[in-house]
């Protein structure tokens, strides 16, 4: 894999952003788009999270429209490596601020954040080893935009705690099973080989 592909893989885009990226044909520079999306998310969370959640619940749509079309860009710019961390900050920040502000229990917020962090660490380590997560598993994981949309929709319906619990359980099983299967197939478990005959001697 080359560096450009690795940077794109770390974005963790879902089906919506992938469609927008193909539509834009890679013409939208990703760093300005991601920075603008982060700024808009911060403003909407500051405006709506502590009180009526309406402004904050609109953030995913605005962020997708700003950052989604850049998904098709090759990310070959000098500072384009900053795009995945910015997107991670948008997703984690949105889930944490909205969850805490709207009364979701802290353990649920932490568990969902931990599941996502482990998934993204797994993706990062895979890229270092030279192979990628399967497209089907990534699409089933909804992408950062799909997860934000699910939470926003649940917030509109007054079901935020249920959404956090369901997402944590679903993504934990999905990413955990897919990760174990991938590493088992790759033969790169990193385990220590023990010669039991020598140990007995």
Tab-separated table of C-alpha atoms in Angstrom:
chain	number	residue	atom	x	y	z
A	1	UNK	CA	0.000	0.000	0.000
A	2	UNK	CA	1.265	3.488	-0.667
A	3	UNK	CA	1.023	6.397	1.755
A	4	UNK	CA	-1.921	8.000	-0.015
A	5	UNK	CA	-4.021	4.856	0.290
A	6	UNK	CA	-3.114	4.518	3.961
A	7	UNK	CA	-4.252	8.047	4.728
A	8	UNK	CA	-7.550	7.466	2.947
A	9	UNK	CA	-8.123	4.217	4.804
A	10	UNK	CA	-7.751	5.971	8.153
A	11	UNK	CA	-10.703	8.241	7.404
A	12	UNK	CA	-13.160	5.399	8.095
A	13	UNK	CA	-15.711	6.772	5.645
A	14	UNK	CA	-19.063	5.031	5.361
A	15	UNK	CA	-21.370	4.530	2.371
A	16	UNK	CA	-22.693	8.101	2.369
A	17	UNK	CA	-19.259	9.724	2.203
A	18	UNK	CA	-18.018	7.209	-0.344
A	19	UNK	CA	-20.889	8.100	-2.672
A	20	UNK	CA	-20.233	11.818	-2.175
A	21	UNK	CA	-16.532	11.249	-2.795
A	22	UNK	CA	-17.187	9.480	-6.067
A	23	UNK	CA	-19.543	12.260	-7.103
A	24	UNK	CA	-16.904	14.934	-6.417
A	25	UNK	CA	-14.285	12.858	-8.313
A	26	UNK	CA	-11.492	13.771	-5.913
A	27	UNK	CA	-11.548	17.479	-6.710
A	28	UNK	CA	-12.236	18.755	-3.175
A	29	UNK	CA	-9.073	19.243	-1.043
A	30	UNK	CA	-9.638	17.221	2.147
A	31	UNK	CA	-7.831	19.316	4.767
A	32	UNK	CA	-9.794	22.588	4.398
A	33	UNK	CA	-13.025	20.585	4.246
A	34	UNK	CA	-12.217	18.638	7.405
A	35	UNK	CA	-11.105	21.773	9.261
A	36	UNK	CA	-14.324	23.572	8.301
A	37	UNK	CA	-16.368	20.567	9.423
A	38	UNK	CA	-14.600	20.550	12.796
A	39	UNK	CA	-15.286	24.240	13.291
A	40	UNK	CA	-18.967	23.911	12.404
A	41	UNK	CA	-19.351	20.911	14.725
A	42	UNK	CA	-17.822	22.848	17.619
A	43	UNK	CA	-20.122	25.810	17.015
A	44	UNK	CA	-23.272	23.683	16.767
A	45	UNK	CA	-22.382	21.704	19.893
A	46	UNK	CA	-21.694	24.893	21.814
A	47	UNK	CA	-25.006	26.333	20.648
A	48	UNK	CA	-27.229	23.356	21.282
A	49	UNK	CA	-25.764	20.620	23.457
A	50	UNK	CA	-26.337	22.241	26.880
A	51	UNK	CA	-29.991	23.058	26.182
A	52	UNK	CA	-32.407	22.173	23.389
A	53	UNK	CA	-30.397	19.757	21.249
A	54	UNK	CA	-31.723	20.838	17.839
A	55	UNK	CA	-28.579	22.715	16.658
A	56	UNK	CA	-26.277	19.895	17.742
A	57	UNK	CA	-28.444	17.267	16.073
A	58	UNK	CA	-28.025	19.069	12.751
A	59	UNK	CA	-24.234	18.843	12.956
A	60	UNK	CA	-23.841	15.456	11.214
A	61	UNK	CA	-25.660	16.650	8.102
A	62	UNK	CA	-23.541	19.795	7.866
A	63	UNK	CA	-20.333	17.871	8.518
A	64	UNK	CA	-21.168	15.267	5.873
A	65	UNK	CA	-21.871	17.953	3.288
A	66	UNK	CA	-18.553	19.636	4.075
A	67	UNK	CA	-16.199	16.677	4.532
A	68	UNK	CA	-17.974	13.918	2.623
A	69	UNK	CA	-17.119	15.002	-0.930
A	70	UNK	CA	-13.397	14.976	-0.082
A	71	UNK	CA	-13.526	11.200	0.543
A	72	UNK	CA	-12.599	10.581	-3.090
A	73	UNK	CA	-9.437	12.693	-2.915
A	74	UNK	CA	-6.121	10.766	-2.961
A	75	UNK	CA	-4.877	12.650	0.148
A	76	UNK	CA	-1.468	13.339	-1.331
A	77	UNK	CA	-1.112	16.846	0.087
A	78	UNK	CA	1.695	17.672	2.466
A	79	UNK	CA	-0.632	18.014	5.458
A	80	UNK	CA	-3.410	15.677	4.376
A	81	UNK	CA	-2.299	13.202	7.061
A	82	UNK	CA	-4.083	15.554	9.481
A	83	UNK	CA	-7.477	14.736	7.966
A	84	UNK	CA	-8.100	11.381	9.747
A	85	UNK	CA	-7.237	12.799	13.211
A	86	UNK	CA	-9.563	15.737	12.581
A	87	UNK	CA	-12.383	13.386	11.566
A	88	UNK	CA	-11.707	11.259	14.664
A	89	UNK	CA	-11.906	14.384	16.816
A	90	UNK	CA	-15.209	15.352	15.185
A	91	UNK	CA	-16.764	11.935	15.763
A	92	UNK	CA	-15.480	11.353	19.294
A	93	UNK	CA	-16.156	14.928	20.333
A	94	UNK	CA	-19.668	14.841	18.968
A	95	UNK	CA	-20.541	11.560	20.660
A	96	UNK	CA	-19.030	12.616	23.981
A	97	UNK	CA	-20.385	16.167	24.211
A	98	UNK	CA	-23.864	15.283	22.979
A	99	UNK	CA	-24.074	12.191	25.167
A	100	UNK	CA	-22.996	13.908	28.379
A	101	UNK	CA	-25.084	17.019	27.699
A	102	UNK	CA	-28.235	15.014	26.996
A	103	UNK	CA	-28.053	12.721	30.002
A	104	UNK	CA	-26.563	9.549	28.538
A	105	UNK	CA	-24.841	7.642	31.325
A	106	UNK	CA	-21.069	8.013	31.378
A	107	UNK	CA	-20.361	4.256	31.099
A	108	UNK	CA	-22.330	4.050	27.848
A	109	UNK	CA	-20.446	6.997	26.380
A	110	UNK	CA	-17.091	5.560	27.447
A	111	UNK	CA	-17.872	2.080	26.128
A	112	UNK	CA	-18.907	3.384	22.705
A	113	UNK	CA	-15.809	5.582	22.534
A	114	UNK	CA	-13.615	2.634	23.541
A	115	UNK	CA	-15.109	0.378	20.852
A	116	UNK	CA	-14.433	3.001	18.202
A	117	UNK	CA	-10.925	3.715	19.473
A	118	UNK	CA	-10.017	0.023	19.401
A	119	UNK	CA	-11.405	-0.262	15.880
A	120	UNK	CA	-9.355	2.678	14.662
A	121	UNK	CA	-6.219	1.338	16.369
A	122	UNK	CA	-6.809	-1.977	14.594
A	123	UNK	CA	-7.134	-0.201	11.240
A	124	UNK	CA	-3.917	1.723	11.917
A	125	UNK	CA	-1.993	-1.438	12.790
A	126	UNK	CA	-3.333	-3.242	9.730
A	127	UNK	CA	-2.002	-0.488	7.492
A	128	UNK	CA	1.437	-0.897	9.067
A	129	UNK	CA	1.304	-4.609	8.283
A	130	UNK	CA	0.321	-3.968	4.683
A	131	UNK	CA	-3.285	-5.122	4.504
A	132	UNK	CA	-6.711	-3.558	4.813
A	133	UNK	CA	-10.041	-4.209	6.428
A	134	UNK	CA	-12.604	-5.765	4.116
A	135	UNK	CA	-14.980	-3.327	2.429
A	136	UNK	CA	-18.080	-5.184	3.598
A	137	UNK	CA	-17.091	-4.881	7.257
A	138	UNK	CA	-16.312	-1.199	6.869
A	139	UNK	CA	-19.667	-0.534	5.230
A	140	UNK	CA	-21.448	-2.521	7.926
A	141	UNK	CA	-19.684	-0.317	10.485
A	142	UNK	CA	-21.601	2.637	8.987
A	143	UNK	CA	-18.581	4.946	8.840
A	144	UNK	CA	-18.087	7.986	11.030
A	145	UNK	CA	-20.918	9.800	9.274
A	146	UNK	CA	-23.371	6.920	9.643
A	147	UNK	CA	-22.687	6.619	13.360
A	148	UNK	CA	-23.177	10.344	13.869
A	149	UNK	CA	-26.424	10.241	11.888
A	150	UNK	CA	-27.721	7.326	13.978
A	151	UNK	CA	-27.038	9.221	17.192
A	152	UNK	CA	-28.612	12.414	15.846
A	153	UNK	CA	-31.760	10.564	14.740
A	154	UNK	CA	-31.998	8.855	18.119
A	155	UNK	CA	-31.666	12.253	19.777
A	156	UNK	CA	-34.605	13.570	17.782
A	157	UNK	CA	-36.647	10.578	18.953
A	158	UNK	CA	-35.528	10.857	22.584
A	159	UNK	CA	-33.689	7.515	22.425
A	160	UNK	CA	-30.076	8.556	22.914
A	161	UNK	CA	-29.210	6.071	25.719
A	162	UNK	CA	-30.663	3.208	23.703
A	163	UNK	CA	-28.748	4.317	20.616
A	164	UNK	CA	-25.431	4.463	22.482
A	165	UNK	CA	-25.973	1.018	23.986
A	166	UNK	CA	-27.086	-0.518	20.693
A	167	UNK	CA	-24.205	1.010	18.736
A	168	UNK	CA	-21.636	-0.112	21.303
A	169	UNK	CA	-22.962	-3.682	21.268
A	170	UNK	CA	-23.367	-3.906	17.486
A	171	UNK	CA	-20.011	-2.341	16.628
A	172	UNK	CA	-18.212	-4.277	19.335
A	173	UNK	CA	-19.408	-7.594	17.928
A	174	UNK	CA	-18.884	-6.531	14.301
A	175	UNK	CA	-15.399	-5.078	14.623
A	176	UNK	CA	-14.260	-7.648	17.168
A	177	UNK	CA	-15.293	-10.687	15.132
A	178	UNK	CA	-14.055	-9.205	11.861
A	179	UNK	CA	-10.729	-8.256	13.416
A	180	UNK	CA	-10.154	-11.692	14.930
A	181	UNK	CA	-11.069	-13.385	11.639
A	182	UNK	CA	-8.772	-11.125	9.628
A	183	UNK	CA	-5.753	-11.589	11.878
A	184	UNK	CA	-6.356	-15.349	11.994
A	185	UNK	CA	-6.444	-15.542	8.180
A	186	UNK	CA	-3.340	-13.392	7.864
A	187	UNK	CA	-1.246	-15.672	10.053
A	188	UNK	CA	0.194	-12.635	11.838
A	189	UNK	CA	-1.068	-13.261	15.319
A	190	UNK	CA	2.284	-12.370	16.795
A	191	UNK	CA	2.115	-15.284	19.241
A	192	UNK	CA	5.172	-16.925	20.809
A	193	UNK	CA	6.041	-20.401	19.528
A	194	UNK	CA	6.831	-22.848	22.320
A	195	UNK	CA	8.581	-26.178	21.841
A	196	UNK	CA	6.772	-28.330	24.386
A	197	UNK	CA	9.159	-31.257	23.923
A	198	UNK	CA	12.088	-29.026	24.835
A	199	UNK	CA	10.170	-27.589	27.793
A	200	UNK	CA	9.465	-31.084	29.119
A	201	UNK	CA	13.125	-32.014	28.810
